[in-house]
Amino acid sequence: MGHMSEDRTKKRVASTAWSPIWEQELSQYINTCERCQKANSKHGKYGLLQHIEEPKHPWEAINMDWVTGLVPGGKENFNSFGIIVDRFSQSLRCLPCHKEDTAMDTALLFWNNIKSTFGFLRLSSVIGTQNSHQKFGPTCMRCLVLNLHSPQLTAHRQMV
């Protein structure tokens, strides 16, 4: 915990010490105090909550994540898998893949297993280590999805 507010600290110091420039020195000390800088955040207020549009049909909106670092298995030695959750029905698809897959490999996996079966959809969120824009970005996915990385979906995908 840092110092009390600057006014309270000034009142406390005024009763025990005096200097011609003590108020300036105290303000400077509080503004440069390492403990105060760590304890007192300087960020602005958070924005208002935004309504998450609920999907009206199955597989219209999905969330994606990857599980990596698995022991290689199967005839193709898969070492990770993609998890795709339908936000309407909460149904789940697990797609075996490789941690080293490129953006094109991931897009083809998605296209062959989800897009071709369920049609056009809106990708609500992509989480995990394989979701960087270089890995799963505009190059391969711009024709498949409407929006990507909705920040208000964090709580929803944690519940799934």
Coordinates of N, CA and C in Angstrom, one line a residue:
M1 N 0.8 -1.2 0.0 CA 0.0 0.0 0.0 C 0.9 1.2 0.0
G2 N 0.5 2.3 -0.7 CA 1.2 3.5 -0.8 C 0.9 4.5 0.3
H3 N 1.2 5.7 0.1 CA 0.8 6.8 1.1 C -0.7 7.0 1.1
M4 N -1.1 7.7 2.1 CA -2.5 8.2 2.1 C -2.6 9.3 1.0
S5 N -3.7 9.9 0.8 CA -3.8 10.9 -0.2 C -2.8 12.0 0.2
E6 N -2.5 12.9 -0.8 CA -1.6 13.9 -0.6 C -2.0 14.9 0.4
D7 N -3.3 15.2 0.5 CA -3.9 16.1 1.5 C -3.7 15.6 2.9
R8 N -4.0 14.3 3.1 CA -3.9 13.7 4.4 C -2.5 13.6 4.8
T9 N -1.6 13.3 3.9 CA -0.1 13.3 4.2 C 0.4 14.7 4.6
K10 N -0.1 15.7 3.9 CA 0.3 17.1 4.2 C -0.1 17.5 5.6
K11 N -1.4 17.1 6.0 CA -1.9 17.4 7.3 C -1.0 16.7 8.4
R12 N -0.7 15.5 8.1 CA 0.1 14.7 9.1 C 1.5 15.3 9.3
V13 N 2.1 15.6 8.2 CA 3.5 16.2 8.2 C 3.5 17.6 8.8
A14 N 2.5 18.4 8.5 CA 2.4 19.8 9.0 C 2.4 19.8 10.5
S15 N 1.9 18.8 11.2 CA 1.9 18.8 12.7 C 3.2 18.5 13.3
T16 N 4.2 17.9 12.5 CA 5.4 17.5 13.1 C 6.7 18.1 12.5
A17 N 6.6 18.7 11.3 CA 7.8 19.3 10.6 C 7.4 20.5 9.8
W18 N 8.4 21.3 9.6 CA 8.2 22.5 8.8 C 9.4 22.9 8.0
S19 N 9.2 23.4 6.8 CA 10.3 23.8 5.9 C 9.7 24.9 5.0
P20 N 10.5 25.8 4.5 CA 9.9 26.8 3.6 C 9.3 26.2 2.3
I21 N 9.8 25.1 1.9 CA 9.3 24.5 0.6 C 8.8 23.1 0.9
W22 N 8.4 22.8 2.1 CA 8.0 21.4 2.4 C 6.8 20.8 1.6
E23 N 5.9 21.7 1.3 CA 4.8 21.2 0.5 C 5.2 20.7 -0.9
Q24 N 6.1 21.5 -1.5 CA 6.6 21.1 -2.8 C 7.4 19.8 -2.7
E25 N 8.3 19.7 -1.7 CA 9.1 18.5 -1.5 C 8.3 17.3 -1.2
L26 N 7.2 17.5 -0.4 CA 6.3 16.4 -0.1 C 5.6 15.9 -1.4
S27 N 5.1 16.9 -2.2 CA 4.4 16.5 -3.4 C 5.3 15.7 -4.4
Q28 N 6.6 16.2 -4.5 CA 7.5 15.6 -5.4 C 7.8 14.2 -4.8
Y29 N 8.0 14.0 -3.5 CA 8.3 12.7 -2.9 C 7.2 11.7 -3.2
I30 N 5.9 12.2 -3.0 CA 4.8 11.3 -3.2 C 4.7 10.9 -4.7
N31 N 4.9 11.9 -5.6 CA 4.8 11.6 -7.0 C 5.9 10.7 -7.5
T32 N 7.0 10.6 -6.8 CA 8.1 9.7 -7.3 C 8.3 8.5 -6.4
C33 N 7.5 8.3 -5.4 CA 7.6 7.2 -4.5 C 7.3 5.9 -5.2
E34 N 8.2 5.0 -5.2 CA 8.1 3.7 -5.9 C 6.9 2.9 -5.4
R35 N 6.7 2.9 -4.1 CA 5.6 2.1 -3.5 C 4.2 2.7 -4.0
C36 N 4.2 4.1 -4.0 CA 2.9 4.7 -4.4 C 2.6 4.4 -5.9
Q37 N 3.7 4.4 -6.7 CA 3.5 4.2 -8.1 C 3.0 2.8 -8.4
K38 N 3.4 1.8 -7.6 CA 3.0 0.5 -7.8 C 1.6 0.2 -7.2
A39 N 1.3 0.9 -6.1 CA 0.0 0.7 -5.4 C -1.2 1.5 -6.0
N40 N -0.9 2.6 -6.5 CA -2.0 3.5 -7.0 C -2.0 3.5 -8.6
S41 N -3.0 2.9 -9.1 CA -3.1 2.8 -10.6 C -3.4 4.2 -11.2
K42 N -3.0 4.4 -12.4 CA -3.2 5.7 -13.1 C -4.2 5.5 -14.3
H43 N -4.7 4.3 -14.5 CA -5.5 4.1 -15.7 C -6.9 4.8 -15.5
G44 N -7.5 5.0 -16.6 CA -8.9 5.6 -16.6 C -9.9 4.6 -16.2
K45 N -11.2 5.1 -16.2 CA -12.3 4.2 -15.8 C -12.5 3.2 -17.0
Y46 N -13.0 2.0 -16.6 CA -13.3 1.0 -17.6 C -14.5 1.5 -18.4
G47 N -14.6 1.0 -19.6 CA -15.8 1.4 -20.4 C -17.0 0.6 -20.0
L48 N -18.2 1.0 -20.6 CA -19.4 0.3 -20.2 C -19.5 -1.1 -20.8
L49 N -20.2 -1.9 -20.2 CA -20.4 -3.3 -20.7 C -21.2 -3.2 -22.0
Q50 N -20.9 -4.1 -22.9 CA -21.6 -4.1 -24.2 C -22.4 -5.4 -24.3
H51 N -23.5 -5.3 -24.9 CA -24.4 -6.4 -25.0 C -23.8 -7.4 -26.1
I52 N -23.8 -8.7 -25.7 CA -23.3 -9.7 -26.7 C -24.5 -10.2 -27.4
E53 N -24.4 -10.0 -28.7 CA -25.5 -10.4 -29.6 C -25.6 -12.0 -29.6
E54 N -26.8 -12.4 -29.2 CA -27.0 -13.9 -29.1 C -27.2 -14.5 -30.5
P55 N -26.6 -15.6 -30.8 CA -26.9 -16.2 -32.1 C -28.3 -16.7 -32.2
K56 N -28.8 -16.7 -33.4 CA -30.2 -17.2 -33.6 C -30.3 -18.6 -34.2
H57 N -29.2 -19.1 -34.7 CA -29.1 -20.4 -35.3 C -27.9 -21.2 -34.8
P58 N -27.9 -22.5 -34.8 CA -26.7 -23.3 -34.5 C -25.6 -23.0 -35.4
W59 N -24.4 -22.9 -34.9 CA -23.1 -22.7 -35.6 C -23.1 -21.4 -36.4
E60 N -23.9 -20.4 -35.9 CA -23.8 -19.1 -36.5 C -22.7 -18.3 -35.9
A61 N -22.4 -18.5 -34.6 CA -21.3 -17.8 -33.9 C -20.6 -18.9 -33.0
I62 N -19.2 -18.8 -33.1 CA -18.4 -19.8 -32.4 C -17.3 -19.1 -31.6
N63 N -16.7 -19.9 -30.7 CA -15.5 -19.5 -29.9 C -14.5 -20.6 -30.3
M64 N -13.2 -20.2 -30.3 CA -12.2 -21.2 -30.6 C -11.0 -21.1 -29.6
D65 N -10.4 -22.2 -29.3 CA -9.2 -22.2 -28.5 C -8.4 -23.4 -28.9
W66 N -7.1 -23.5 -28.5 CA -6.3 -24.6 -28.8 C -5.7 -25.1 -27.5
V67 N -5.5 -26.5 -27.5 CA -4.8 -27.2 -26.4 C -3.6 -27.7 -27.0
T68 N -2.4 -27.3 -26.5 CA -1.1 -27.6 -27.1 C -0.3 -28.4 -26.1
G69 N 0.9 -28.9 -26.5 CA 1.8 -29.5 -25.6 C 1.4 -30.9 -25.2
L70 N 0.6 -31.6 -26.1 CA 0.2 -33.0 -25.8 C 1.2 -33.9 -26.3
V71 N 1.2 -35.1 -25.8 CA 2.1 -36.2 -26.3 C 1.6 -36.6 -27.7
P72 N 2.5 -36.6 -28.7 CA 2.1 -36.9 -30.1 C 1.4 -38.3 -30.1
G73 N 0.4 -38.3 -30.9 CA -0.3 -39.6 -31.0 C -1.1 -39.7 -32.3
G74 N -1.6 -40.9 -32.6 CA -2.2 -41.2 -33.9 C -1.3 -41.4 -35.0
K75 N -1.8 -41.8 -36.2 CA -0.9 -42.1 -37.3 C -0.2 -40.8 -37.8
E76 N -0.8 -39.6 -37.6 CA -0.1 -38.4 -38.0 C 0.6 -37.6 -36.9
N77 N 0.7 -38.3 -35.7 CA 1.4 -37.7 -34.6 C 0.9 -36.3 -34.2
F78 N -0.4 -36.2 -34.1 CA -1.0 -34.9 -33.6 C -0.5 -34.6 -32.2
N79 N -0.1 -33.3 -32.0 CA 0.3 -32.9 -30.6 C -0.5 -31.8 -30.0
S80 N -1.6 -31.5 -30.6 CA -2.5 -30.5 -30.1 C -3.9 -30.7 -30.8
F81 N -4.8 -29.9 -30.3 CA -6.1 -30.0 -30.9 C -6.8 -28.6 -30.8
G82 N -7.6 -28.3 -31.7 CA -8.4 -27.1 -31.7 C -9.8 -27.4 -31.1
I83 N -10.3 -26.5 -30.3 CA -11.6 -26.7 -29.7 C -12.5 -25.6 -30.3
I84 N -13.6 -26.0 -30.8 CA -14.5 -25.0 -31.4 C -15.9 -25.3 -30.7
V85 N -16.4 -24.2 -30.1 CA -17.7 -24.3 -29.4 C -18.7 -23.4 -30.1
D86 N -19.9 -24.0 -30.4 CA -21.0 -23.3 -30.9 C -21.7 -22.5 -29.8
R87 N -21.8 -21.2 -29.9 CA -22.4 -20.4 -28.8 C -23.9 -20.6 -28.7
F88 N -24.6 -21.0 -29.7 CA -26.0 -21.2 -29.7 C -26.4 -22.5 -28.9
S89 N -25.8 -23.6 -29.3 CA -26.2 -24.9 -28.7 C -25.1 -25.4 -27.6
Q90 N -24.0 -24.7 -27.5 CA -22.9 -25.1 -26.6 C -22.3 -26.5 -27.0
S91 N -22.5 -26.9 -28.3 CA -21.9 -28.1 -28.7 C -20.5 -27.8 -29.1
L92 N -19.7 -28.9 -29.1 CA -18.2 -28.8 -29.1 C -17.7 -29.7 -30.2
R93 N -16.7 -29.2 -30.9 CA -15.9 -30.0 -31.9 C -14.4 -29.9 -31.5
C94 N -13.8 -31.0 -31.4 CA -12.3 -31.1 -31.1 C -11.6 -31.6 -32.4
L95 N -10.7 -30.8 -32.9 CA -10.1 -31.1 -34.2 C -8.6 -31.3 -33.9
P96 N -8.1 -32.6 -34.2 CA -6.7 -32.8 -34.0 C -5.8 -32.0 -34.9
C97 N -4.7 -31.5 -34.5 CA -3.8 -30.7 -35.3 C -2.4 -30.7 -34.7
H98 N -1.5 -30.0 -35.3 CA -0.1 -29.9 -34.9 C 0.1 -28.5 -34.4
K99 N 0.9 -28.4 -33.3 CA 1.3 -27.1 -32.8 C 2.0 -26.3 -33.8
E100 N 2.7 -26.9 -34.7 CA 3.5 -26.2 -35.7 C 2.7 -25.8 -37.0
D101 N 1.4 -26.1 -37.0 CA 0.6 -25.8 -38.2 C 0.7 -24.3 -38.5
T102 N 0.7 -24.0 -39.8 CA 0.7 -22.6 -40.3 C -0.7 -22.1 -40.3
A103 N -0.8 -20.8 -40.6 CA -2.2 -20.2 -40.7 C -3.0 -20.9 -41.8
M104 N -2.3 -21.2 -42.9 CA -3.1 -21.9 -44.0 C -3.5 -23.3 -43.5
D105 N -2.7 -24.0 -42.8 CA -3.1 -25.4 -42.3 C -4.3 -25.2 -41.4
T106 N -4.3 -24.2 -40.5 CA -5.4 -24.0 -39.6 C -6.6 -23.6 -40.3
A107 N -6.5 -22.7 -41.3 CA -7.7 -22.3 -42.1 C -8.3 -23.5 -42.8
L108 N -7.4 -24.3 -43.4 CA -8.0 -25.5 -44.1 C -8.7 -26.5 -43.1
L109 N -8.1 -26.7 -41.9 CA -8.7 -27.5 -40.9 C -10.1 -27.0 -40.6
F110 N -10.1 -25.7 -40.4 CA -11.4 -25.0 -40.0 C -12.4 -25.1 -41.2
W111 N -11.9 -24.9 -42.4 CA -12.8 -24.9 -43.6 C -13.3 -26.3 -43.8
N112 N -12.5 -27.3 -43.7 CA -12.9 -28.7 -44.0 C -13.8 -29.3 -42.9
N113 N -13.7 -28.9 -41.7 CA -14.4 -29.5 -40.6 C -15.6 -28.7 -40.1
I114 N -15.6 -27.4 -40.2 CA -16.6 -26.5 -39.7 C -17.4 -25.8 -40.8
K115 N -16.6 -25.0 -41.6 CA -17.3 -24.1 -42.6 C -18.0 -25.0 -43.6
S116 N -17.4 -26.0 -44.1 CA -18.1 -26.8 -45.1 C -19.3 -27.6 -44.6
T117 N -19.3 -27.8 -43.3 CA -20.5 -28.5 -42.7 C -21.6 -27.6 -42.3
F118 N -21.2 -26.4 -41.7 CA -22.3 -25.6 -41.1 C -22.5 -24.3 -41.9
G119 N -21.7 -24.0 -42.9 CA -21.9 -22.8 -43.7 C -21.2 -21.5 -43.0
F120 N -21.6 -20.4 -43.5 CA -21.0 -19.1 -43.1 C -21.3 -18.9 -41.6
L121 N -20.4 -18.4 -40.9 CA -20.6 -18.2 -39.5 C -19.8 -17.0 -39.0
R122 N -20.0 -16.6 -37.8 CA -19.3 -15.4 -37.2 C -18.4 -15.9 -36.1
L123 N -17.1 -15.7 -36.2 CA -16.2 -16.2 -35.2 C -16.1 -15.1 -34.1
S124 N -16.6 -15.5 -32.9 CA -16.7 -14.5 -31.9 C -15.4 -14.3 -31.2
S125 N -14.7 -15.3 -30.9 CA -13.4 -15.1 -30.2 C -12.4 -16.2 -30.5
V126 N -11.2 -15.9 -30.5 CA -10.1 -16.9 -30.7 C -9.1 -16.6 -29.6
I127 N -8.9 -17.7 -28.8 CA -8.0 -17.6 -27.7 C -6.9 -18.7 -27.7
G128 N -5.9 -18.6 -27.0 CA -4.8 -19.6 -27.0 C -3.6 -19.0 -27.6
T129 N -2.5 -19.8 -27.6 CA -1.3 -19.4 -28.2 C -1.2 -19.4 -29.7
Q130 N -2.1 -20.1 -30.3 CA -2.0 -20.2 -31.8 C -2.9 -19.1 -32.5
N131 N -3.4 -18.2 -31.7 CA -4.3 -17.3 -32.3 C -3.7 -15.9 -32.7
S132 N -2.4 -15.8 -32.8 CA -1.8 -14.6 -33.1 C -2.2 -14.2 -34.6
H133 N -2.2 -12.9 -34.9 CA -2.6 -12.5 -36.2 C -1.7 -13.1 -37.3
Q134 N -0.5 -13.4 -37.0 CA 0.4 -14.0 -38.0 C 0.0 -15.4 -38.3
K135 N -0.5 -16.1 -37.2 CA -0.8 -17.5 -37.3 C -2.2 -17.7 -37.9
F136 N -3.2 -16.9 -37.4 CA -4.6 -17.2 -37.8 C -5.2 -15.8 -38.1
G137 N -4.6 -15.2 -39.1 CA -5.0 -13.8 -39.3 C -5.7 -13.5 -40.6
P138 N -5.6 -12.3 -41.1 CA -6.4 -11.8 -42.2 C -6.1 -12.6 -43.5
T139 N -4.8 -13.1 -43.6 CA -4.5 -13.7 -44.9 C -5.4 -14.9 -45.2
C140 N -5.7 -15.8 -44.2 CA -6.4 -17.0 -44.5 C -7.9 -16.9 -44.1
M141 N -8.2 -16.0 -43.1 CA -9.5 -16.1 -42.5 C -10.5 -15.0 -42.9
R142 N -10.0 -14.0 -43.8 CA -10.9 -12.9 -44.0 C -12.2 -13.2 -44.7
C143 N -12.2 -14.3 -45.5 CA -13.4 -14.7 -46.2 C -14.2 -15.6 -45.3
L144 N -13.8 -16.1 -44.2 CA -14.5 -17.0 -43.4 C -15.3 -16.4 -42.2
V145 N -14.9 -15.2 -41.8 CA -15.5 -14.7 -40.5 C -15.9 -13.2 -40.7
L146 N -16.8 -12.8 -39.9 CA -17.2 -11.4 -39.9 C -16.4 -10.5 -38.9
N147 N -16.3 -11.0 -37.7 CA -15.5 -10.2 -36.7 C -14.7 -11.1 -35.8
L148 N -13.6 -10.6 -35.3 CA -12.7 -11.4 -34.5 C -12.3 -10.6 -33.3
H149 N -12.1 -11.3 -32.2 CA -11.6 -10.7 -30.9 C -12.6 -9.7 -30.3
S150 N -13.8 -10.2 -30.0 CA -14.7 -9.4 -29.3 C -14.4 -9.4 -27.8
P151 N -13.9 -8.3 -27.2 CA -13.5 -8.3 -25.8 C -14.5 -8.6 -24.8
Q152 N -15.8 -8.4 -25.1 CA -16.9 -8.6 -24.2 C -17.2 -10.1 -24.0
L153 N -16.6 -11.0 -24.8 CA -16.9 -12.4 -24.7 C -16.0 -13.1 -23.7
T154 N -15.1 -12.5 -23.0 CA -14.2 -13.1 -22.1 C -14.9 -14.0 -21.1
A155 N -15.9 -13.4 -20.5 CA -16.6 -14.1 -19.4 C -17.4 -15.3 -20.0
H156 N -18.0 -15.2 -21.2 CA -18.7 -16.2 -21.8 C -17.8 -17.4 -22.1
R157 N -16.7 -17.2 -22.7 CA -15.8 -18.3 -23.1 C -15.2 -19.0 -21.9
Q158 N -15.1 -18.3 -20.7 CA -14.6 -18.9 -19.5 C -15.6 -19.8 -18.9
M159 N -16.9 -19.6 -19.2 CA -17.9 -20.4 -18.6 C -18.1 -21.7 -19.4
V160 N -17.7 -21.7 -20.7 CA -17.9 -22.9 -21.5 C -17.0 -24.0 -21.1

